[in-house]
Amino acid sequence: MGRALRADAERSVRAILEAAEQVLAEDAGASMEQIAEAAGLTRITVHRRFANRQALLEALAVSAKQQLIDAIEEARPDSAPALVALYRVTANVMRVKSTWRYTLSHATAHTSAAAALWEEINAHTVELLNRAQDEGLLAHDADLEWTRQVYYALLSEALNRPGAGQDPDALATLIIDTLLHGAGPRA
């Protein structure tokens, strides 16, 4: 998919990716034909866009990670205090993660493009955590790599919380409060 696609081809690709996410979430072994049917397209159209299942999984990985980056950037984390930025980014990320549950929670194809996007996500996260540390939200000696891992774990756990489908803003509040204050009593 190196060159630009026509608008109708772009719509087809988007429909295929969205259908693949839904179908694979229900049945990880679903066929390309089942995905085509769910997208309202022929199997030939799906194969024209994705030569095989692996190519489709790679495109899913890239698409989902790009949407995470878009969600982070849409929150404009550099234009607000770190606490506000953490909430905005977290709520936006939860919206994307709830839409792309299968792709973002399963070992999907890790192409060089997907890996580069993941590195960009990590860089955005560490930059925001650095700002939070500079603004006194995190201890000055906090291990930011560990904090990033804990933050990611909280995102996943919130998504898998019973009754998931909760409001992303409420989940963001829960995640950030837990990240910054833990489960202990408040001072």
PDB file of C-alpha atoms in Angstrom:
ATOM      1  CA  MET A   1       0.000   0.000   0.000  1.00  0.00           C
ATOM      2  CA  GLY A   2       2.920   2.318  -0.778  1.00  0.00           C
ATOM      3  CA  ARG A   3       1.097   4.563  -3.247  1.00  0.00           C
ATOM      4  CA  ALA A   4      -1.976   6.676  -2.611  1.00  0.00           C
ATOM      5  CA  LEU A   5      -5.295   4.942  -3.143  1.00  0.00           C
ATOM      6  CA  ARG A   6      -8.337   6.343  -4.886  1.00  0.00           C
ATOM      7  CA  ALA A   7     -11.175   7.362  -2.592  1.00  0.00           C
ATOM      8  CA  ASP A   8     -13.237   4.235  -3.350  1.00  0.00           C
ATOM      9  CA  ALA A   9     -10.206   2.012  -2.786  1.00  0.00           C
ATOM     10  CA  GLU A  10      -9.533   3.796   0.511  1.00  0.00           C
ATOM     11  CA  ARG A  11     -13.139   3.183   1.578  1.00  0.00           C
ATOM     12  CA  SER A  12     -12.763  -0.494   0.674  1.00  0.00           C
ATOM     13  CA  VAL A  13      -9.561  -0.805   2.689  1.00  0.00           C
ATOM     14  CA  ARG A  14     -11.148   0.951   5.666  1.00  0.00           C
ATOM     15  CA  ALA A  15     -14.224  -1.305   5.431  1.00  0.00           C
ATOM     16  CA  ILE A  16     -12.021  -4.399   5.242  1.00  0.00           C
ATOM     17  CA  LEU A  17      -9.927  -3.362   8.240  1.00  0.00           C
ATOM     18  CA  GLU A  18     -12.973  -2.503  10.342  1.00  0.00           C
ATOM     19  CA  ALA A  19     -14.698  -5.757   9.390  1.00  0.00           C
ATOM     20  CA  ALA A  20     -11.524  -7.744  10.052  1.00  0.00           C
ATOM     21  CA  GLU A  21     -11.259  -6.228  13.527  1.00  0.00           C
ATOM     22  CA  GLN A  22     -14.852  -7.187  14.346  1.00  0.00           C
ATOM     23  CA  VAL A  23     -14.751 -10.656  12.791  1.00  0.00           C
ATOM     24  CA  LEU A  24     -11.363 -11.590  14.249  1.00  0.00           C
ATOM     25  CA  ALA A  25     -12.455 -10.384  17.686  1.00  0.00           C
ATOM     26  CA  GLU A  26     -15.248 -12.959  17.545  1.00  0.00           C
ATOM     27  CA  ASP A  27     -13.243 -15.696  15.796  1.00  0.00           C
ATOM     28  CA  ALA A  28      -9.463 -15.318  15.543  1.00  0.00           C
ATOM     29  CA  GLY A  29      -9.417 -18.071  12.922  1.00  0.00           C
ATOM     30  CA  ALA A  30     -11.962 -16.409  10.639  1.00  0.00           C
ATOM     31  CA  SER A  31     -11.325 -16.718   6.923  1.00  0.00           C
ATOM     32  CA  MET A  32     -10.688 -13.944   4.439  1.00  0.00           C
ATOM     33  CA  GLU A  33     -14.057 -14.862   2.935  1.00  0.00           C
ATOM     34  CA  GLN A  34     -15.815 -14.234   6.264  1.00  0.00           C
ATOM     35  CA  ILE A  35     -14.048 -10.887   6.542  1.00  0.00           C
ATOM     36  CA  ALA A  36     -15.052  -9.979   2.982  1.00  0.00           C
ATOM     37  CA  GLU A  37     -18.673 -10.873   3.733  1.00  0.00           C
ATOM     38  CA  ALA A  38     -18.669  -8.744   6.890  1.00  0.00           C
ATOM     39  CA  ALA A  39     -17.197  -5.841   4.912  1.00  0.00           C
ATOM     40  CA  GLY A  40     -19.891  -6.200   2.271  1.00  0.00           C
ATOM     41  CA  LEU A  41     -17.274  -6.914  -0.373  1.00  0.00           C
ATOM     42  CA  THR A  42     -16.281  -9.853  -2.504  1.00  0.00           C
ATOM     43  CA  ARG A  43     -13.396 -12.115  -1.539  1.00  0.00           C
ATOM     44  CA  ILE A  44     -11.661 -11.015  -4.733  1.00  0.00           C
ATOM     45  CA  THR A  45     -11.806  -7.367  -3.619  1.00  0.00           C
ATOM     46  CA  VAL A  46     -10.280  -8.274  -0.258  1.00  0.00           C
ATOM     47  CA  HIS A  47      -7.514 -10.268  -1.944  1.00  0.00           C
ATOM     48  CA  ARG A  48      -6.890  -7.392  -4.343  1.00  0.00           C
ATOM     49  CA  ARG A  49      -6.116  -5.161  -1.355  1.00  0.00           C
ATOM     50  CA  PHE A  50      -4.447  -7.819   0.826  1.00  0.00           C
ATOM     51  CA  ALA A  51      -2.662 -10.698  -0.870  1.00  0.00           C
ATOM     52  CA  ASN A  52      -3.063 -12.952   2.148  1.00  0.00           C
ATOM     53  CA  ARG A  53      -4.059 -13.091   5.791  1.00  0.00           C
ATOM     54  CA  GLN A  54      -0.587 -12.008   6.935  1.00  0.00           C
ATOM     55  CA  ALA A  55      -0.776  -8.863   4.811  1.00  0.00           C
ATOM     56  CA  LEU A  56      -4.177  -8.086   6.337  1.00  0.00           C
ATOM     57  CA  LEU A  57      -2.852  -8.593   9.891  1.00  0.00           C
ATOM     58  CA  GLU A  58       0.103  -6.330   9.112  1.00  0.00           C
ATOM     59  CA  ALA A  59      -2.237  -3.640   7.808  1.00  0.00           C
ATOM     60  CA  LEU A  60      -4.400  -3.987  10.938  1.00  0.00           C
ATOM     61  CA  ALA A  61      -1.348  -3.508  13.164  1.00  0.00           C
ATOM     62  CA  VAL A  62      -0.215  -0.418  11.283  1.00  0.00           C
ATOM     63  CA  SER A  63      -3.709   1.077  11.124  1.00  0.00           C
ATOM     64  CA  ALA A  64      -4.419   0.590  14.835  1.00  0.00           C
ATOM     65  CA  LYS A  65      -1.059   1.997  15.907  1.00  0.00           C
ATOM     66  CA  GLN A  66      -1.459   4.980  13.571  1.00  0.00           C
ATOM     67  CA  GLN A  67      -4.856   5.657  15.114  1.00  0.00           C
ATOM     68  CA  LEU A  68      -3.238   5.594  18.563  1.00  0.00           C
ATOM     69  CA  ILE A  69      -0.700   8.189  17.421  1.00  0.00           C
ATOM     70  CA  ASP A  70      -3.478  10.305  15.923  1.00  0.00           C
ATOM     71  CA  ALA A  71      -5.409  10.076  19.208  1.00  0.00           C
ATOM     72  CA  ILE A  72      -2.344  11.143  21.194  1.00  0.00           C
ATOM     73  CA  GLU A  73      -1.627  14.063  18.884  1.00  0.00           C
ATOM     74  CA  GLU A  74      -5.311  15.071  18.779  1.00  0.00           C
ATOM     75  CA  ALA A  75      -5.135  15.521  22.560  1.00  0.00           C
ATOM     76  CA  ARG A  76      -2.468  18.206  21.953  1.00  0.00           C
ATOM     77  CA  PRO A  77      -0.390  17.068  24.929  1.00  0.00           C
ATOM     78  CA  ASP A  78       2.156  19.875  24.513  1.00  0.00           C
ATOM     79  CA  SER A  79      -0.420  22.655  24.843  1.00  0.00           C
ATOM     80  CA  ALA A  80      -1.749  21.894  28.324  1.00  0.00           C
ATOM     81  CA  PRO A  81      -0.379  21.241  31.795  1.00  0.00           C
ATOM     82  CA  ALA A  82       0.851  17.664  32.157  1.00  0.00           C
ATOM     83  CA  LEU A  83      -2.115  16.536  34.281  1.00  0.00           C
ATOM     84  CA  VAL A  84      -4.647  17.798  31.737  1.00  0.00           C
ATOM     85  CA  ALA A  85      -2.593  16.299  28.917  1.00  0.00           C
ATOM     86  CA  LEU A  86      -2.423  12.912  30.692  1.00  0.00           C
ATOM     87  CA  TYR A  87      -6.210  12.834  31.026  1.00  0.00           C
ATOM     88  CA  ARG A  88      -6.802  13.891  27.410  1.00  0.00           C
ATOM     89  CA  VAL A  89      -4.301  11.417  25.995  1.00  0.00           C
ATOM     90  CA  THR A  90      -5.594   8.597  28.188  1.00  0.00           C
ATOM     91  CA  ALA A  91      -9.252   9.187  27.266  1.00  0.00           C
ATOM     92  CA  ASN A  92      -8.408   9.368  23.563  1.00  0.00           C
ATOM     93  CA  VAL A  93      -6.268   6.234  23.739  1.00  0.00           C
ATOM     94  CA  MET A  94      -9.067   4.373  25.538  1.00  0.00           C
ATOM     95  CA  ARG A  95     -11.454   5.291  22.714  1.00  0.00           C
ATOM     96  CA  VAL A  96      -9.085   3.844  20.129  1.00  0.00           C
ATOM     97  CA  LYS A  97      -8.219   0.774  22.203  1.00  0.00           C
ATOM     98  CA  SER A  98     -11.909  -0.040  22.681  1.00  0.00           C
ATOM     99  CA  THR A  99     -12.430   0.101  18.909  1.00  0.00           C
ATOM    100  CA  TRP A 100      -9.331  -1.975  18.075  1.00  0.00           C
ATOM    101  CA  ARG A 101      -9.459  -4.482  20.966  1.00  0.00           C
ATOM    102  CA  TYR A 102      -8.470  -7.513  18.918  1.00  0.00           C
ATOM    103  CA  THR A 103      -5.602  -5.928  17.044  1.00  0.00           C
ATOM    104  CA  LEU A 104      -4.112  -4.086  20.001  1.00  0.00           C
ATOM    105  CA  SER A 105      -4.437  -6.945  22.475  1.00  0.00           C
ATOM    106  CA  HIS A 106      -3.188  -9.821  20.323  1.00  0.00           C
ATOM    107  CA  ALA A 107       0.196 -10.532  18.908  1.00  0.00           C
ATOM    108  CA  THR A 108      -0.355  -9.086  15.472  1.00  0.00           C
ATOM    109  CA  ALA A 109       2.222  -8.738  12.764  1.00  0.00           C
ATOM    110  CA  HIS A 110       5.119  -6.504  13.686  1.00  0.00           C
ATOM    111  CA  THR A 111       6.452  -5.086  10.480  1.00  0.00           C
ATOM    112  CA  SER A 112       9.096  -2.416  10.463  1.00  0.00           C
ATOM    113  CA  ALA A 113       6.310   0.127   9.877  1.00  0.00           C
ATOM    114  CA  ALA A 114       4.344  -1.107  12.914  1.00  0.00           C
ATOM    115  CA  ALA A 115       7.505  -1.173  15.023  1.00  0.00           C
ATOM    116  CA  ALA A 116       8.337   2.417  14.021  1.00  0.00           C
ATOM    117  CA  LEU A 117       4.830   3.528  14.988  1.00  0.00           C
ATOM    118  CA  TRP A 118       5.161   1.730  18.331  1.00  0.00           C
ATOM    119  CA  GLU A 119       8.449   3.557  18.976  1.00  0.00           C
ATOM    120  CA  GLU A 120       6.679   6.836  18.222  1.00  0.00           C
ATOM    121  CA  ILE A 121       3.927   5.948  20.706  1.00  0.00           C
ATOM    122  CA  ASN A 122       6.544   5.136  23.348  1.00  0.00           C
ATOM    123  CA  ALA A 123       8.364   8.414  22.667  1.00  0.00           C
ATOM    124  CA  HIS A 124       5.146  10.421  23.068  1.00  0.00           C
ATOM    125  CA  THR A 125       4.416   8.592  26.322  1.00  0.00           C
ATOM    126  CA  VAL A 126       7.867   9.084  27.819  1.00  0.00           C
ATOM    127  CA  GLU A 127       7.849  12.756  26.782  1.00  0.00           C
ATOM    128  CA  LEU A 128       4.538  13.251  28.583  1.00  0.00           C
ATOM    129  CA  LEU A 129       5.780  11.381  31.659  1.00  0.00           C
ATOM    130  CA  ASN A 130       8.918  13.564  31.655  1.00  0.00           C
ATOM    131  CA  ARG A 131       6.686  16.634  31.684  1.00  0.00           C
ATOM    132  CA  ALA A 132       4.625  15.130  34.514  1.00  0.00           C
ATOM    133  CA  GLN A 133       7.845  14.562  36.446  1.00  0.00           C
ATOM    134  CA  ASP A 134       9.078  18.105  35.743  1.00  0.00           C
ATOM    135  CA  GLU A 135       5.735  19.508  36.961  1.00  0.00           C
ATOM    136  CA  GLY A 136       5.896  17.495  40.201  1.00  0.00           C
ATOM    137  CA  LEU A 137       3.140  14.984  39.389  1.00  0.00           C
ATOM    138  CA  LEU A 138       5.656  12.143  39.526  1.00  0.00           C
ATOM    139  CA  ALA A 139       8.525  11.832  41.986  1.00  0.00           C
ATOM    140  CA  HIS A 140      11.744  13.382  40.742  1.00  0.00           C
ATOM    141  CA  ASP A 141      13.487  10.015  41.068  1.00  0.00           C
ATOM    142  CA  ALA A 142      10.683   7.903  39.543  1.00  0.00           C
ATOM    143  CA  ASP A 143      11.848   5.336  37.000  1.00  0.00           C
ATOM    144  CA  LEU A 144      10.009   6.595  33.918  1.00  0.00           C
ATOM    145  CA  GLU A 145      10.481   3.368  31.969  1.00  0.00           C
ATOM    146  CA  TRP A 146       8.771   1.471  34.794  1.00  0.00           C
ATOM    147  CA  THR A 147       6.109   4.182  35.036  1.00  0.00           C
ATOM    148  CA  ARG A 148       5.433   3.826  31.293  1.00  0.00           C
ATOM    149  CA  GLN A 149       5.036   0.059  31.688  1.00  0.00           C
ATOM    150  CA  VAL A 150       2.654   0.529  34.623  1.00  0.00           C
ATOM    151  CA  TYR A 151       0.675   3.120  32.656  1.00  0.00           C
ATOM    152  CA  TYR A 152       0.314   0.721  29.720  1.00  0.00           C
ATOM    153  CA  ALA A 153      -0.757  -2.054  32.099  1.00  0.00           C
ATOM    154  CA  LEU A 154      -3.387   0.234  33.617  1.00  0.00           C
ATOM    155  CA  LEU A 155      -4.704   1.049  30.140  1.00  0.00           C
ATOM    156  CA  SER A 156      -5.060  -2.664  29.360  1.00  0.00           C
ATOM    157  CA  GLU A 157      -6.620  -3.515  32.694  1.00  0.00           C
ATOM    158  CA  ALA A 158      -9.138  -0.683  32.403  1.00  0.00           C
ATOM    159  CA  LEU A 159     -10.115  -1.908  28.958  1.00  0.00           C
ATOM    160  CA  ASN A 160     -10.605  -5.456  30.280  1.00  0.00           C
ATOM    161  CA  ARG A 161     -12.418  -4.372  33.431  1.00  0.00           C
ATOM    162  CA  PRO A 162     -15.782  -6.075  33.908  1.00  0.00           C
ATOM    163  CA  GLY A 163     -18.391  -3.838  32.400  1.00  0.00           C
ATOM    164  CA  ALA A 164     -15.832  -2.458  29.950  1.00  0.00           C
ATOM    165  CA  GLY A 165     -17.474  -0.202  27.462  1.00  0.00           C
ATOM    166  CA  GLN A 166     -17.479   2.348  30.214  1.00  0.00           C
ATOM    167  CA  ASP A 167     -17.019   5.993  29.470  1.00  0.00           C
ATOM    168  CA  PRO A 168     -13.425   6.631  28.292  1.00  0.00           C
ATOM    169  CA  ASP A 169     -13.302   9.814  30.371  1.00  0.00           C
ATOM    170  CA  ALA A 170     -14.252   7.920  33.535  1.00  0.00           C
ATOM    171  CA  LEU A 171     -11.677   5.249  32.735  1.00  0.00           C
ATOM    172  CA  ALA A 172      -9.058   7.955  32.150  1.00  0.00           C
ATOM    173  CA  THR A 173      -9.802   9.366  35.590  1.00  0.00           C
ATOM    174  CA  LEU A 174      -9.423   5.914  37.159  1.00  0.00           C
ATOM    175  CA  ILE A 175      -6.175   5.224  35.291  1.00  0.00           C
ATOM    176  CA  ILE A 176      -4.531   8.568  36.058  1.00  0.00           C
ATOM    177  CA  ASP A 177      -5.643   8.566  39.707  1.00  0.00           C
ATOM    178  CA  THR A 178      -4.219   5.065  40.125  1.00  0.00           C
ATOM    179  CA  LEU A 179      -1.004   5.966  38.309  1.00  0.00           C
ATOM    180  CA  LEU A 180      -0.415   9.084  40.392  1.00  0.00           C
ATOM    181  CA  HIS A 181      -1.807   8.000  43.761  1.00  0.00           C
ATOM    182  CA  GLY A 182      -1.925   4.210  43.797  1.00  0.00           C
ATOM    183  CA  ALA A 183      -4.535   2.485  45.888  1.00  0.00           C
ATOM    184  CA  GLY A 184      -3.375   3.768  49.252  1.00  0.00           C
ATOM    185  CA  PRO A 185      -5.151   6.381  51.349  1.00  0.00           C
ATOM    186  CA  ARG A 186      -4.944   9.978  50.208  1.00  0.00           C
ATOM    187  CA  ALA A 187      -2.851  12.349  52.291  1.00  0.00           C
TER     188      ALA A 187
END
